[in-house]
């Protein structure tokens, strides 16, 4: 009876009374060991840890070794049961954690308990890296592979992968766990978990090497999983492990069979080849094969695509501008591809698309005429990324009296990053997710009037969101050329970045801003870490410079650049792109031999991982040589901000006119070439005419204070005027009865 009374007092939280009751029960019958266990438990819960241990030892006093072992097992069973009781029945997770940490202290080899401790810390957001070390999982899993709580382990490992992916034990722990899951009912589920975590780690947390390793482990459980093989190839490429990326992409292509998956597989292989900057012959063959399949695709118009296939097809033609300057041909095929994607999206999401459309039509009827326009910005790239650096002026100078800004960030809700946090501080509401439907619903529920997407076809999640049309007006700006997605209404440009006839082959209505389609207030610049003597370049030598990924290293332009070096005696060419430059170096050096340029005049530079340092190191150059048919964009802006003369070749497509519009809007016409011959001529002139270089440098320095390219406030005003016109045109296109009493502009 005394024990029952003590138990009731404990369960109702009357700990002082429970202690007295348990002490009385022990005095009445000292052989009932359970009372010792519970008395110690209550003492532990009120913070008397040493007294708790003393009580448990007292209960075991005098026992034989077999009896003590039995009592220890009883104690640990009681403590585990009560840890669950505190968490589940009483919702007291902190008490549950206290009990489990005492179990860990007394019985450190309990794998299940150590996993539960990690789970509770993760749940309470008190996890720290040392907690994983203390859990000793590597040793315990190796010892307990046959008795293994797979579900609990997956719950814990998924969370740790999300928040602590660089922990030194983590990859080893995952590798050790793989045999435990083989032949289990959780085998496929665990492989998928690792694959999803790899995407988060590779794309959101920017750790592609870890992501690739996770894919490798997951493939041991599910070797024919094409989602994993595609991701593995991407992560090797993004981590500059180019040869592994190529091999992985080829293995992936061997596994896929459907037309849509073959197209995507060829894109994956194409990226693996093109990013090296030195495999253009092989890349061209793959690209031609992909074009053949894309034409077949738009003729067949399959109507049974999965949402995953649709998402990948949006950017299947991504690499076309890198191979040739043919904007009309590129955009027409891109639009045909995305029209098929739109048809298939409708099969999956017709109800949602209809609900959105009817919703924002209905809202017009009761709209407050004085309500500020709600401008939403959707992007994966509002972070330390080219888009993130370039969009700051617009967010900084938006008029808060007229516009409410919202940000929809394609990232994990828990992810934080300094520049992304800056953007969040500039908006009324920020929503983070990687889920297409959640992002679209958030945009719709926030009643966004104009949605600006900044990724174009570079991010499949963004494409999938805008295809659902969660906002009445949708606009593409900054991230790439127009996507050709039929639910996009406008594309932001200017009079220079697109030729006069561009509307003939764009389905989006082109909005040409008065001056530049992009402007910012400048860039942060650090201290240089690279000096000429480090590269054995004489102080008086002319240093040409080019910084681009391998994608943009078209061999025709590489040859022109080397012709410039050959024609300017004593000049050097500084080439910067990626860490693994073996293929690119080989391609440049072979071309140098053909052109007649000494190999030691080419200097290959490693990547600077600090953007301010990268910009400071640009000052080692006298002249920057741009790429073609795909120009620099952020790199061009950085070049001009640093006051370095630039030589660019102007083409017809958006990607071949970025540097052109930036030079014009910086007040400089020197260095603008309209064909290959002029490109070489300008390169030579800059290299042999110091007065010309000094003149342009002075122009660029002055432009910092006067030019449209560096006037973020003026640019924001131009964008806002465009938004006003878009909204006015939208209202003008509605039936008269729906506009009664509505705002007008």
PDB file of C-alpha atoms in Angstrom, residues 60-288:
ATOM      1  CA  UNK A  60      22.172  -3.092  -4.460  1.00  0.00           C
ATOM      2  CA  UNK A  61      24.264  -3.307  -1.304  1.00  0.00           C
ATOM      3  CA  UNK A  62      25.277  -6.781  -0.294  1.00  0.00           C
ATOM      4  CA  UNK A  63      24.081  -8.532  -3.443  1.00  0.00           C
ATOM      5  CA  UNK A  64      25.957 -11.233  -5.295  1.00  0.00           C
ATOM      6  CA  UNK A  65      27.353 -10.326  -8.720  1.00  0.00           C
ATOM      7  CA  UNK A  66      24.482 -12.040 -10.544  1.00  0.00           C
ATOM      8  CA  UNK A  67      21.952 -10.283  -8.336  1.00  0.00           C
ATOM      9  CA  UNK A  68      23.622  -6.900  -8.864  1.00  0.00           C
ATOM     10  CA  UNK A  69      23.542  -7.406 -12.610  1.00  0.00           C
ATOM     11  CA  UNK A  70      19.831  -8.288 -12.423  1.00  0.00           C
ATOM     12  CA  UNK A  71      19.133  -5.211 -10.279  1.00  0.00           C
ATOM     13  CA  UNK A  72      21.061  -2.979 -12.676  1.00  0.00           C
ATOM     14  CA  UNK A  73      18.910  -4.249 -15.505  1.00  0.00           C
ATOM     15  CA  UNK A  74      15.795  -3.566 -13.434  1.00  0.00           C
ATOM     16  CA  UNK A  75      17.035  -0.041 -12.689  1.00  0.00           C
ATOM     17  CA  UNK A  76      17.796   0.781 -16.292  1.00  0.00           C
ATOM     18  CA  UNK A  77      14.382  -0.589 -17.335  1.00  0.00           C
ATOM     19  CA  UNK A  78      12.632   1.610 -14.780  1.00  0.00           C
ATOM     20  CA  UNK A  79      14.597   4.681 -15.827  1.00  0.00           C
ATOM     21  CA  UNK A  80      13.884   4.114 -19.516  1.00  0.00           C
ATOM     22  CA  UNK A  81      10.194   3.558 -18.849  1.00  0.00           C
ATOM     23  CA  UNK A  82       9.990   6.710 -16.769  1.00  0.00           C
ATOM     24  CA  UNK A  83      11.910   8.708 -19.361  1.00  0.00           C
ATOM     25  CA  UNK A  84       9.206   7.820 -21.880  1.00  0.00           C
ATOM     26  CA  UNK A  85       6.507   8.502 -19.274  1.00  0.00           C
ATOM     27  CA  UNK A  86       7.856  11.994 -18.590  1.00  0.00           C
ATOM     28  CA  UNK A  87       8.104  12.793 -22.291  1.00  0.00           C
ATOM     29  CA  UNK A  88       4.886  11.271 -23.597  1.00  0.00           C
ATOM     30  CA  UNK A  89       2.416  11.401 -20.714  1.00  0.00           C
ATOM     31  CA  UNK A  90       3.630  14.489 -18.872  1.00  0.00           C
ATOM     32  CA  UNK A  91       5.129  16.318 -21.881  1.00  0.00           C
ATOM     33  CA  UNK A  92       8.197  17.038 -19.781  1.00  0.00           C
ATOM     34  CA  UNK A  93      10.986  16.478 -22.279  1.00  0.00           C
ATOM     35  CA  UNK A  94      13.565  18.227 -20.126  1.00  0.00           C
ATOM     36  CA  UNK A  95      12.944  15.701 -17.300  1.00  0.00           C
ATOM     37  CA  UNK A  96      13.064  12.850 -19.763  1.00  0.00           C
ATOM     38  CA  UNK A  97      16.425  14.136 -20.964  1.00  0.00           C
ATOM     39  CA  UNK A  98      17.719  14.406 -17.387  1.00  0.00           C
ATOM     40  CA  UNK A  99      16.810  10.767 -16.768  1.00  0.00           C
ATOM     41  CA  UNK A 100      18.390   9.584 -20.003  1.00  0.00           C
ATOM     42  CA  UNK A 101      21.593  11.495 -19.388  1.00  0.00           C
ATOM     43  CA  UNK A 102      21.858   9.819 -15.980  1.00  0.00           C
ATOM     44  CA  UNK A 103      21.366   6.457 -17.700  1.00  0.00           C
ATOM     45  CA  UNK A 104      24.186   7.399 -20.089  1.00  0.00           C
ATOM     46  CA  UNK A 105      26.402   8.306 -17.158  1.00  0.00           C
ATOM     47  CA  UNK A 106      25.731   5.015 -15.359  1.00  0.00           C
ATOM     48  CA  UNK A 107      25.337   2.728 -18.380  1.00  0.00           C
ATOM     49  CA  UNK A 108      27.200   4.399 -21.281  1.00  0.00           C
ATOM     50  CA  UNK A 109      26.898   1.399 -23.606  1.00  0.00           C
ATOM     51  CA  UNK A 110      23.139   1.610 -24.133  1.00  0.00           C
ATOM     52  CA  UNK A 111      22.868   2.373 -27.849  1.00  0.00           C
ATOM     53  CA  UNK A 112      19.126   2.956 -27.743  1.00  0.00           C
ATOM     54  CA  UNK A 113      19.390   5.371 -24.809  1.00  0.00           C
ATOM     55  CA  UNK A 114      22.230   7.340 -26.407  1.00  0.00           C
ATOM     56  CA  UNK A 115      20.165   7.722 -29.576  1.00  0.00           C
ATOM     57  CA  UNK A 116      17.223   8.921 -27.503  1.00  0.00           C
ATOM     58  CA  UNK A 117      19.439  11.543 -25.851  1.00  0.00           C
ATOM     59  CA  UNK A 118      20.478  12.853 -29.257  1.00  0.00           C
ATOM     60  CA  UNK A 119      16.853  12.888 -30.381  1.00  0.00           C
ATOM     61  CA  UNK A 120      15.786  14.904 -27.333  1.00  0.00           C
ATOM     62  CA  UNK A 121      18.611  17.411 -27.758  1.00  0.00           C
ATOM     63  CA  UNK A 122      17.727  17.809 -31.427  1.00  0.00           C
ATOM     64  CA  UNK A 123      14.081  18.278 -30.525  1.00  0.00           C
ATOM     65  CA  UNK A 124      14.923  20.872 -27.875  1.00  0.00           C
ATOM     66  CA  UNK A 125      17.432  22.580 -30.190  1.00  0.00           C
ATOM     67  CA  UNK A 126      20.177  22.056 -27.607  1.00  0.00           C
ATOM     68  CA  UNK A 127      22.219  19.730 -29.794  1.00  0.00           C
ATOM     69  CA  UNK A 128      25.933  20.481 -30.130  1.00  0.00           C
ATOM     70  CA  UNK A 129      28.640  18.515 -31.925  1.00  0.00           C
ATOM     71  CA  UNK A 130      30.118  17.152 -28.722  1.00  0.00           C
ATOM     72  CA  UNK A 131      26.801  15.400 -28.009  1.00  0.00           C
ATOM     73  CA  UNK A 132      27.424  13.107 -30.972  1.00  0.00           C
ATOM     74  CA  UNK A 133      30.932  12.374 -29.693  1.00  0.00           C
ATOM     75  CA  UNK A 134      29.573  11.540 -26.242  1.00  0.00           C
ATOM     76  CA  UNK A 135      27.039   9.123 -27.707  1.00  0.00           C
ATOM     77  CA  UNK A 136      29.887   6.840 -28.895  1.00  0.00           C
ATOM     78  CA  UNK A 137      27.695   5.608 -31.747  1.00  0.00           C
ATOM     79  CA  UNK A 138      30.535   4.307 -33.903  1.00  0.00           C
ATOM     80  CA  UNK A 139      31.561   1.714 -31.326  1.00  0.00           C
ATOM     81  CA  UNK A 140      28.035   0.882 -30.182  1.00  0.00           C
ATOM     82  CA  UNK A 141      26.598   0.355 -33.658  1.00  0.00           C
ATOM     83  CA  UNK A 142      29.474  -1.897 -34.557  1.00  0.00           C
ATOM     84  CA  UNK A 143      28.705  -3.960 -31.447  1.00  0.00           C
ATOM     85  CA  UNK A 144      24.931  -4.002 -31.923  1.00  0.00           C
ATOM     86  CA  UNK A 145      24.366  -4.438 -35.650  1.00  0.00           C
ATOM     87  CA  UNK A 146      21.877  -7.255 -35.121  1.00  0.00           C
ATOM     88  CA  UNK A 147      19.796  -5.508 -32.431  1.00  0.00           C
ATOM     89  CA  UNK A 148      19.288  -2.118 -33.952  1.00  0.00           C
ATOM     90  CA  UNK A 149      16.402   0.359 -33.752  1.00  0.00           C
ATOM     91  CA  UNK A 150      16.421   1.401 -37.406  1.00  0.00           C
ATOM     92  CA  UNK A 151      13.582   3.900 -37.141  1.00  0.00           C
ATOM     93  CA  UNK A 152      15.105   5.738 -34.175  1.00  0.00           C
ATOM     94  CA  UNK A 153      18.503   5.843 -35.839  1.00  0.00           C
ATOM     95  CA  UNK A 154      17.016   7.283 -39.050  1.00  0.00           C
ATOM     96  CA  UNK A 155      15.169   9.999 -37.133  1.00  0.00           C
ATOM     97  CA  UNK A 156      18.374  11.026 -35.364  1.00  0.00           C
ATOM     98  CA  UNK A 157      20.733  10.807 -38.322  1.00  0.00           C
ATOM     99  CA  UNK A 158      18.418  12.796 -40.572  1.00  0.00           C
ATOM    100  CA  UNK A 159      18.352  15.712 -38.142  1.00  0.00           C
ATOM    101  CA  UNK A 160      22.101  15.638 -37.566  1.00  0.00           C
ATOM    102  CA  UNK A 161      22.703  15.567 -41.308  1.00  0.00           C
ATOM    103  CA  UNK A 162      20.549  18.676 -41.571  1.00  0.00           C
ATOM    104  CA  UNK A 163      22.232  20.723 -38.877  1.00  0.00           C
ATOM    105  CA  UNK A 164      25.733  19.289 -38.421  1.00  0.00           C
ATOM    106  CA  UNK A 165      26.746  17.815 -41.799  1.00  0.00           C
ATOM    107  CA  UNK A 166      30.458  18.484 -41.399  1.00  0.00           C
ATOM    108  CA  UNK A 167      30.869  16.554 -38.134  1.00  0.00           C
ATOM    109  CA  UNK A 168      34.037  14.509 -38.410  1.00  0.00           C
ATOM    110  CA  UNK A 169      32.255  11.268 -37.406  1.00  0.00           C
ATOM    111  CA  UNK A 170      29.184  11.607 -39.561  1.00  0.00           C
ATOM    112  CA  UNK A 171      30.250  10.019 -42.852  1.00  0.00           C
ATOM    113  CA  UNK A 172      31.953   7.179 -41.003  1.00  0.00           C
ATOM    114  CA  UNK A 173      28.796   6.677 -38.965  1.00  0.00           C
ATOM    115  CA  UNK A 174      26.634   6.525 -42.084  1.00  0.00           C
ATOM    116  CA  UNK A 175      29.030   4.061 -43.734  1.00  0.00           C
ATOM    117  CA  UNK A 176      28.994   1.875 -40.624  1.00  0.00           C
ATOM    118  CA  UNK A 177      25.198   1.889 -40.533  1.00  0.00           C
ATOM    119  CA  UNK A 178      24.741   0.673 -44.116  1.00  0.00           C
ATOM    120  CA  UNK A 179      25.193  -3.069 -43.321  1.00  0.00           C
ATOM    121  CA  UNK A 180      22.628  -2.672 -40.532  1.00  0.00           C
ATOM    122  CA  UNK A 181      19.981  -1.611 -43.041  1.00  0.00           C
ATOM    123  CA  UNK A 182      20.724  -4.154 -45.743  1.00  0.00           C
ATOM    124  CA  UNK A 183      17.927  -6.725 -45.987  1.00  0.00           C
ATOM    125  CA  UNK A 184      15.891  -4.750 -43.440  1.00  0.00           C
ATOM    126  CA  UNK A 185      12.414  -3.388 -44.103  1.00  0.00           C
ATOM    127  CA  UNK A 186      13.915   0.115 -43.926  1.00  0.00           C
ATOM    128  CA  UNK A 187      16.523  -0.410 -46.653  1.00  0.00           C
ATOM    129  CA  UNK A 188      14.885   1.691 -49.369  1.00  0.00           C
ATOM    130  CA  UNK A 189      13.585   4.263 -46.913  1.00  0.00           C
ATOM    131  CA  UNK A 190      17.068   4.835 -45.512  1.00  0.00           C
ATOM    132  CA  UNK A 191      18.552   5.160 -49.002  1.00  0.00           C
ATOM    133  CA  UNK A 192      15.942   7.806 -49.855  1.00  0.00           C
ATOM    134  CA  UNK A 193      16.601   9.605 -46.561  1.00  0.00           C
ATOM    135  CA  UNK A 194      20.304   9.805 -47.338  1.00  0.00           C
ATOM    136  CA  UNK A 195      19.550  11.011 -50.851  1.00  0.00           C
ATOM    137  CA  UNK A 196      17.273  13.792 -49.622  1.00  0.00           C
ATOM    138  CA  UNK A 197      19.781  14.809 -46.973  1.00  0.00           C
ATOM    139  CA  UNK A 198      22.472  14.879 -49.641  1.00  0.00           C
ATOM    140  CA  UNK A 199      20.416  17.375 -51.642  1.00  0.00           C
ATOM    141  CA  UNK A 200      20.050  19.615 -48.622  1.00  0.00           C
ATOM    142  CA  UNK A 201      23.757  19.375 -47.813  1.00  0.00           C
ATOM    143  CA  UNK A 202      24.884  19.778 -51.417  1.00  0.00           C
ATOM    144  CA  UNK A 203      22.549  22.523 -52.618  1.00  0.00           C
ATOM    145  CA  UNK A 204      21.492  24.398 -49.482  1.00  0.00           C
ATOM    146  CA  UNK A 205      24.514  24.015 -47.225  1.00  0.00           C
ATOM    147  CA  UNK A 206      27.050  24.057 -50.078  1.00  0.00           C
ATOM    148  CA  UNK A 207      28.949  20.914 -49.075  1.00  0.00           C
ATOM    149  CA  UNK A 208      28.975  18.948 -52.355  1.00  0.00           C
ATOM    150  CA  UNK A 209      31.804  16.611 -51.323  1.00  0.00           C
ATOM    151  CA  UNK A 210      29.832  15.385 -48.312  1.00  0.00           C
ATOM    152  CA  UNK A 211      26.687  15.141 -50.435  1.00  0.00           C
ATOM    153  CA  UNK A 212      28.461  12.983 -53.034  1.00  0.00           C
ATOM    154  CA  UNK A 213      29.774  10.685 -50.314  1.00  0.00           C
ATOM    155  CA  UNK A 214      26.254  10.259 -48.901  1.00  0.00           C
ATOM    156  CA  UNK A 215      24.969   9.335 -52.343  1.00  0.00           C
ATOM    157  CA  UNK A 216      27.698   6.722 -52.646  1.00  0.00           C
ATOM    158  CA  UNK A 217      26.622   5.161 -49.344  1.00  0.00           C
ATOM    159  CA  UNK A 218      22.933   5.254 -50.270  1.00  0.00           C
ATOM    160  CA  UNK A 219      23.671   3.529 -53.562  1.00  0.00           C
ATOM    161  CA  UNK A 220      25.027   0.563 -51.623  1.00  0.00           C
ATOM    162  CA  UNK A 221      21.442   0.045 -50.473  1.00  0.00           C
ATOM    163  CA  UNK A 222      19.723   0.928 -53.741  1.00  0.00           C
ATOM    164  CA  UNK A 223      22.260   0.712 -56.600  1.00  0.00           C
ATOM    165  CA  UNK A 224      19.752   1.350 -59.415  1.00  0.00           C
ATOM    166  CA  UNK A 225      18.169   4.442 -57.870  1.00  0.00           C
ATOM    167  CA  UNK A 226      18.473   6.999 -60.679  1.00  0.00           C
ATOM    168  CA  UNK A 227      17.619   9.875 -58.347  1.00  0.00           C
ATOM    169  CA  UNK A 228      20.744   9.016 -56.392  1.00  0.00           C
ATOM    170  CA  UNK A 229      22.953   8.468 -59.442  1.00  0.00           C
ATOM    171  CA  UNK A 230      21.921  11.824 -60.916  1.00  0.00           C
ATOM    172  CA  UNK A 231      22.538  13.629 -57.632  1.00  0.00           C
ATOM    173  CA  UNK A 232      25.904  11.948 -57.177  1.00  0.00           C
ATOM    174  CA  UNK A 233      27.065  13.200 -60.581  1.00  0.00           C
ATOM    175  CA  UNK A 234      25.884  16.740 -59.796  1.00  0.00           C
ATOM    176  CA  UNK A 235      27.661  16.842 -56.461  1.00  0.00           C
ATOM    177  CA  UNK A 236      30.946  15.598 -57.863  1.00  0.00           C
ATOM    178  CA  UNK A 237      30.706  18.326 -60.499  1.00  0.00           C
ATOM    179  CA  UNK A 238      29.796  21.029 -57.978  1.00  0.00           C
ATOM    180  CA  UNK A 239      32.672  19.930 -55.773  1.00  0.00           C
ATOM    181  CA  UNK A 240      35.175  20.336 -58.633  1.00  0.00           C
ATOM    182  CA  UNK A 241      35.765  16.569 -58.765  1.00  0.00           C
ATOM    183  CA  UNK A 242      35.296  16.701 -62.500  1.00  0.00           C
ATOM    184  CA  UNK A 243      36.559  13.293 -63.550  1.00  0.00           C
ATOM    185  CA  UNK A 244      34.425  11.574 -60.939  1.00  0.00           C
ATOM    186  CA  UNK A 245      31.512  13.718 -62.099  1.00  0.00           C
ATOM    187  CA  UNK A 246      31.923  12.587 -65.692  1.00  0.00           C
ATOM    188  CA  UNK A 247      32.124   8.922 -64.743  1.00  0.00           C
ATOM    189  CA  UNK A 248      29.106   9.229 -62.436  1.00  0.00           C
ATOM    190  CA  UNK A 249      27.095  11.004 -65.149  1.00  0.00           C
ATOM    191  CA  UNK A 250      27.886   8.248 -67.653  1.00  0.00           C
ATOM    192  CA  UNK A 251      26.828   5.589 -65.146  1.00  0.00           C
ATOM    193  CA  UNK A 252      23.582   7.474 -64.554  1.00  0.00           C
ATOM    194  CA  UNK A 253      22.886   7.708 -68.284  1.00  0.00           C
ATOM    195  CA  UNK A 254      23.255   3.943 -68.607  1.00  0.00           C
ATOM    196  CA  UNK A 255      20.443   3.410 -66.099  1.00  0.00           C
ATOM    197  CA  UNK A 256      17.740   5.711 -67.505  1.00  0.00           C
ATOM    198  CA  UNK A 257      15.445   4.563 -70.298  1.00  0.00           C
ATOM    199  CA  UNK A 258      12.487   6.912 -70.879  1.00  0.00           C
ATOM    200  CA  UNK A 259      12.742   9.811 -73.313  1.00  0.00           C
ATOM    201  CA  UNK A 260      12.387  12.429 -70.563  1.00  0.00           C
ATOM    202  CA  UNK A 261      14.980  10.746 -68.373  1.00  0.00           C
ATOM    203  CA  UNK A 262      17.410  10.308 -71.260  1.00  0.00           C
ATOM    204  CA  UNK A 263      17.177  14.027 -72.012  1.00  0.00           C
ATOM    205  CA  UNK A 264      17.896  14.846 -68.378  1.00  0.00           C
ATOM    206  CA  UNK A 265      20.690  12.276 -68.246  1.00  0.00           C
ATOM    207  CA  UNK A 266      22.359  13.880 -71.256  1.00  0.00           C
ATOM    208  CA  UNK A 267      22.076  17.271 -69.557  1.00  0.00           C
ATOM    209  CA  UNK A 268      23.796  15.828 -66.482  1.00  0.00           C
ATOM    210  CA  UNK A 269      26.600  14.426 -68.618  1.00  0.00           C
ATOM    211  CA  UNK A 270      26.787  17.666 -70.586  1.00  0.00           C
ATOM    212  CA  UNK A 271      27.287  19.665 -67.426  1.00  0.00           C
ATOM    213  CA  UNK A 272      29.999  17.257 -66.290  1.00  0.00           C
ATOM    214  CA  UNK A 273      31.872  17.729 -69.552  1.00  0.00           C
ATOM    215  CA  UNK A 274      31.350  21.452 -70.143  1.00  0.00           C
ATOM    216  CA  UNK A 275      32.279  22.522 -66.621  1.00  0.00           C
ATOM    217  CA  UNK A 276      35.827  21.232 -67.170  1.00  0.00           C
ATOM    218  CA  UNK A 277      36.434  23.892 -69.811  1.00  0.00           C
ATOM    219  CA  UNK A 278      38.483  21.508 -71.883  1.00  0.00           C
ATOM    220  CA  UNK A 279      36.252  18.834 -73.405  1.00  0.00           C
ATOM    221  CA  UNK A 280      34.363  20.775 -76.055  1.00  0.00           C
ATOM    222  CA  UNK A 281      34.575  18.159 -78.798  1.00  0.00           C
ATOM    223  CA  UNK A 282      32.978  15.503 -76.606  1.00  0.00           C
ATOM    224  CA  UNK A 283      30.548  18.070 -75.170  1.00  0.00           C
ATOM    225  CA  UNK A 284      29.387  19.086 -78.641  1.00  0.00           C
ATOM    226  CA  UNK A 285      28.558  15.482 -79.554  1.00  0.00           C
ATOM    227  CA  UNK A 286      26.517  15.048 -76.387  1.00  0.00           C
ATOM    228  CA  UNK A 287      24.758  18.373 -76.980  1.00  0.00           C
ATOM    229  CA  UNK A 288      23.782  17.366 -80.513  1.00  0.00           C
TER     230      UNK A 288
END
